[in-house]
Coordinates of C-alpha atoms in Angstrom, one line a residue:
X28 CA -44.1 -202.1 19.9
X29 CA -42.4 -200.8 16.7
X30 CA -38.6 -201.5 16.3
X31 CA -37.9 -197.7 16.5
X32 CA -39.7 -197.5 19.8
X33 CA -37.9 -200.5 21.2
X34 CA -34.5 -199.1 20.3
X35 CA -35.5 -195.7 21.8
X36 CA -36.5 -197.4 25.1
X37 CA -33.3 -199.5 25.0
X38 CA -31.2 -196.4 24.9
X39 CA -32.7 -195.2 28.2
X40 CA -31.6 -198.4 30.0
X41 CA -28.4 -198.5 32.1
X42 CA -25.6 -200.3 30.2
X43 CA -22.7 -202.0 31.9
X44 CA -19.3 -200.6 31.1
X45 CA -18.1 -204.0 29.8
X46 CA -18.5 -204.5 26.1
X47 CA -16.4 -207.7 25.4
X48 CA -14.3 -210.2 27.2
X49 CA -11.4 -210.5 24.8
X50 CA -9.7 -213.9 24.7
X51 CA -6.4 -214.0 22.8
X52 CA -3.5 -216.3 22.3
X53 CA -0.3 -215.5 24.2
X54 CA 3.0 -217.2 24.4
X55 CA 1.9 -219.2 27.5
X56 CA -1.6 -220.0 26.4
X57 CA -4.9 -218.1 26.1
X58 CA -5.3 -214.8 28.1
X59 CA -8.5 -212.8 28.8
X60 CA -8.9 -209.1 29.3
X61 CA -11.9 -206.8 29.4
X62 CA -12.9 -204.3 26.8
X63 CA -15.2 -201.4 27.8
X64 CA -17.6 -199.5 25.6
X65 CA -15.5 -196.4 26.1
X66 CA -12.4 -198.2 25.0
X67 CA -14.2 -199.6 22.0
X68 CA -15.4 -196.1 21.1
X69 CA -11.8 -194.8 21.1
X70 CA -10.6 -197.8 19.1
X71 CA -13.3 -196.9 16.5
X72 CA -12.1 -193.4 16.2
X73 CA -8.5 -194.6 15.7
X74 CA -9.6 -197.1 13.0
X75 CA -11.7 -194.5 11.3
X76 CA -8.6 -192.3 10.9
X77 CA -6.6 -195.3 9.6
X78 CA -9.2 -196.2 7.0
X79 CA -9.6 -192.5 6.0
X80 CA -5.8 -192.5 5.4
X81 CA -6.4 -195.2 2.8
X82 CA -8.9 -193.0 1.0
X83 CA -12.1 -194.6 2.2
X84 CA -15.0 -192.1 2.0
X85 CA -18.7 -191.7 1.8
X86 CA -20.4 -193.5 -1.1
X87 CA -17.8 -196.2 -1.5
X88 CA -18.3 -199.9 -0.8
X89 CA -16.2 -202.3 1.3
X90 CA -16.1 -206.1 1.9
X91 CA -15.1 -207.1 5.5
X92 CA -13.7 -210.6 6.1
X93 CA -14.4 -211.1 9.8
X94 CA -15.4 -213.8 12.2
X95 CA -17.7 -213.4 15.1
X96 CA -15.1 -214.1 17.8
X97 CA -13.0 -211.2 16.4
X98 CA -15.7 -208.7 17.4
X99 CA -13.2 -206.8 19.6
X100 CA -11.6 -205.3 16.5
X101 CA -14.3 -206.2 13.9
X102 CA -16.8 -204.0 15.8
X103 CA -14.3 -201.1 15.6
X104 CA -13.9 -201.5 11.9
X105 CA -17.7 -201.7 11.3
X106 CA -18.1 -198.6 13.4
X107 CA -15.4 -196.8 11.3
X108 CA -17.1 -197.8 8.0
X109 CA -20.4 -196.5 9.3
X110 CA -18.7 -193.2 10.5
X111 CA -17.2 -192.9 7.0
X112 CA -20.6 -193.7 5.4
X113 CA -19.1 -196.6 3.5
X114 CA -21.5 -199.4 2.5
X115 CA -20.2 -202.8 3.6
X116 CA -20.8 -206.5 3.3
X117 CA -19.4 -209.2 5.6
X118 CA -18.1 -212.6 4.8
X119 CA -16.5 -215.1 7.2
X120 CA -12.7 -215.1 7.2
X121 CA -12.9 -218.9 7.2
X122 CA -12.1 -220.8 3.9
X123 CA -15.5 -222.5 3.8
X124 CA -17.1 -219.1 3.2
X125 CA -14.9 -218.1 0.2
X126 CA -17.9 -218.2 -2.1
X127 CA -19.6 -215.4 -0.2
X128 CA -16.5 -213.4 -0.5
X129 CA -16.5 -214.0 -4.3
X130 CA -20.2 -213.0 -4.6
X131 CA -19.9 -209.9 -2.5
X132 CA -16.7 -208.9 -4.4
X133 CA -18.6 -209.3 -7.7
X134 CA -21.8 -207.6 -6.6
X135 CA -20.4 -204.8 -4.5
X136 CA -17.3 -204.1 -6.7
X137 CA -15.7 -202.8 -3.5
X138 CA -13.3 -200.0 -3.1
X139 CA -11.7 -201.9 -0.2
X140 CA -11.4 -205.5 1.0
X141 CA -10.6 -205.6 4.7
X142 CA -9.3 -208.7 6.6
X143 CA -8.6 -210.9 3.7
X144 CA -7.3 -214.3 5.0
X145 CA -5.0 -217.0 3.5
X146 CA -7.9 -219.5 4.1
X147 CA -10.2 -217.4 1.9
X148 CA -7.5 -217.1 -0.8
X149 CA -7.0 -220.9 -0.7
X150 CA -10.7 -221.4 -1.2
X151 CA -10.9 -218.9 -4.1
X152 CA -7.8 -220.3 -5.8
X153 CA -9.7 -223.1 -7.5
X154 CA -12.6 -221.0 -8.8
X155 CA -11.2 -217.5 -9.5
X156 CA -8.1 -215.6 -10.8
X157 CA -7.0 -214.1 -7.5
X158 CA -4.6 -211.7 -9.1
X159 CA -7.2 -210.3 -11.5
X160 CA -9.8 -210.2 -8.8
X161 CA -7.9 -208.1 -6.3
X162 CA -5.6 -206.0 -8.5
X163 CA -8.7 -204.0 -9.4
X164 CA -9.5 -203.4 -5.8
X165 CA -8.1 -200.0 -4.7
X166 CA -7.5 -201.0 -1.0
X167 CA -6.7 -204.5 0.1
X168 CA -6.0 -205.0 3.8
X169 CA -5.0 -208.6 4.5
X170 CA -3.9 -210.8 7.3
X171 CA -0.3 -211.8 7.7
X172 CA -0.4 -215.2 6.0
X173 CA -2.3 -213.7 3.0
X174 CA 0.2 -210.9 2.4
X175 CA 3.0 -212.9 0.7
X176 CA 0.5 -214.6 -1.5
X177 CA -1.1 -211.4 -2.6
X178 CA 2.1 -209.4 -3.1
X179 CA 3.6 -212.3 -5.0
X180 CA 0.6 -211.9 -7.4
X181 CA 1.2 -208.2 -7.8
X182 CA -1.5 -207.1 -5.4
X183 CA -0.1 -204.2 -3.2
X184 CA -1.9 -205.4 -0.1
X185 CA -1.4 -203.8 3.3
X186 CA -1.5 -205.5 6.7
X187 CA -4.4 -205.7 9.2
X188 CA -4.2 -208.1 12.1
X189 CA -4.8 -208.6 15.7
X190 CA -1.7 -208.4 17.8
X191 CA -3.0 -210.0 21.0
X192 CA -5.9 -207.8 22.0
X193 CA -4.6 -204.8 19.9
X194 CA -5.1 -204.1 16.2
X195 CA -2.3 -203.4 13.8
X196 CA -3.3 -201.5 10.7
X197 CA -0.8 -200.6 8.0
X198 CA -0.9 -197.3 6.3
X199 CA -0.5 -196.7 2.5
X200 CA 3.3 -196.4 3.1
X201 CA 3.3 -200.2 3.8
X202 CA 6.1 -200.0 6.3
X203 CA 4.5 -202.1 9.1
X204 CA 1.2 -202.2 10.9
X205 CA 0.6 -199.2 13.2
X206 CA -0.6 -199.9 16.7
X207 CA -2.4 -197.2 18.7
X208 CA 0.2 -196.0 21.2
X209 CA -2.3 -194.2 23.3
X210 CA -4.1 -197.5 24.1
X211 CA -1.3 -200.1 23.9
X212 CA 2.4 -200.6 24.7
X213 CA 3.9 -202.8 22.1
X214 CA 7.5 -204.0 22.1
X215 CA 9.8 -206.9 21.2
X216 CA 12.1 -209.1 23.2
X217 CA 14.4 -211.8 21.7
X218 CA 12.7 -211.4 18.3
X219 CA 9.1 -211.8 19.7
X220 CA 6.4 -209.3 20.4
X221 CA 4.8 -208.4 23.7
X222 CA 1.9 -206.2 24.5
X223 CA 0.6 -204.3 27.6
X224 CA -2.3 -201.9 28.3
X225 CA -1.4 -198.3 27.5
X226 CA -2.0 -195.2 29.6
X227 CA -5.5 -194.6 28.3
X228 CA -6.6 -198.2 28.7
X229 CA -8.8 -198.7 31.8
X230 CA -8.8 -202.5 31.4
X231 CA -5.6 -203.8 32.8
X232 CA -3.1 -206.0 31.0
X233 CA 0.4 -206.5 32.3
X234 CA 3.2 -207.0 29.8
X235 CA 2.3 -210.2 28.0
X236 CA 4.6 -212.1 25.6
X237 CA 2.6 -213.1 22.5
X238 CA 4.9 -215.7 20.9
X239 CA 4.6 -213.8 17.6
X240 CA 7.9 -213.4 15.7
X241 CA 8.4 -209.8 14.6
X242 CA 10.0 -206.4 15.1
X243 CA 8.7 -203.1 16.4
X244 CA 9.7 -199.8 14.6
X245 CA 9.3 -196.5 16.4
X246 CA 9.6 -193.0 15.2
X247 CA 7.6 -190.9 12.8
X248 CA 6.3 -192.8 9.8
X249 CA 6.4 -191.4 6.3
X250 CA 2.6 -191.1 6.5
X251 CA 3.1 -188.6 9.4
X252 CA 1.9 -191.0 12.1
X253 CA 3.8 -191.4 15.4
X254 CA 2.4 -194.8 16.4
X255 CA 4.8 -197.7 16.6
X256 CA 4.7 -200.2 13.7
X257 CA 5.0 -204.0 13.8
X258 CA 6.8 -206.0 11.2
X259 CA 5.7 -209.6 11.3
X260 CA 7.8 -212.6 10.1
X261 CA 4.7 -214.3 9.0
X262 CA 3.8 -211.4 6.7
X263 CA 7.3 -211.1 5.3
X264 CA 9.3 -214.4 4.9
X265 CA 12.5 -212.4 4.5
X266 CA 12.2 -211.3 8.1
X267 CA 13.8 -213.7 10.6
X268 CA 12.8 -213.3 14.3
X269 CA 16.2 -211.8 15.1
X270 CA 16.9 -209.8 12.0

């Protein structure tokens, strides 16, 4: 049977609502919650708008640094890139795969690099001029530990990171990572973040302390968005947990 026929037949089969079992690190250890296909579809729509806000559009190219266990947000980012008709390549976010990041960056000449990690930067440091490499990239979305390194080199990177089971995505204003308020309730207590399922989320999650030092900023962002924003101490060393 041809692949097209197989895919067509597969689409007619019943599919369980459950898409992923998300395991994330919380203050008291690892926690699991379910992620349905409907929730993933809504997450993809939200990420699509976030990437569109950074200027991603059809015909551009992107490099995604993502690991398999991060599928709960990586899948949404991939879906967003496909929706925007952006060609993409994927390299592991682990340091041992830094050479693939270098090759994809050279061959793709990407408009955007998404999910850049400190481990990847450490691997690249001995073989590439990181400042020269990423200053020419229009959009760099990096993980918290990579941000101080990149910004110290003059690369105006923005934040992308998992906050428990949620995704924080910074807009071009670079005033903290937006979190989808329709899907998540994000807050802070004693200088540390907590998360809970929002009103639209069908998968339940009670208020869960994450053990992540940071602050939450509410109110309208300069980009026009109303979603709350997280400011992480790891991403900005000048932030103390209680500042």
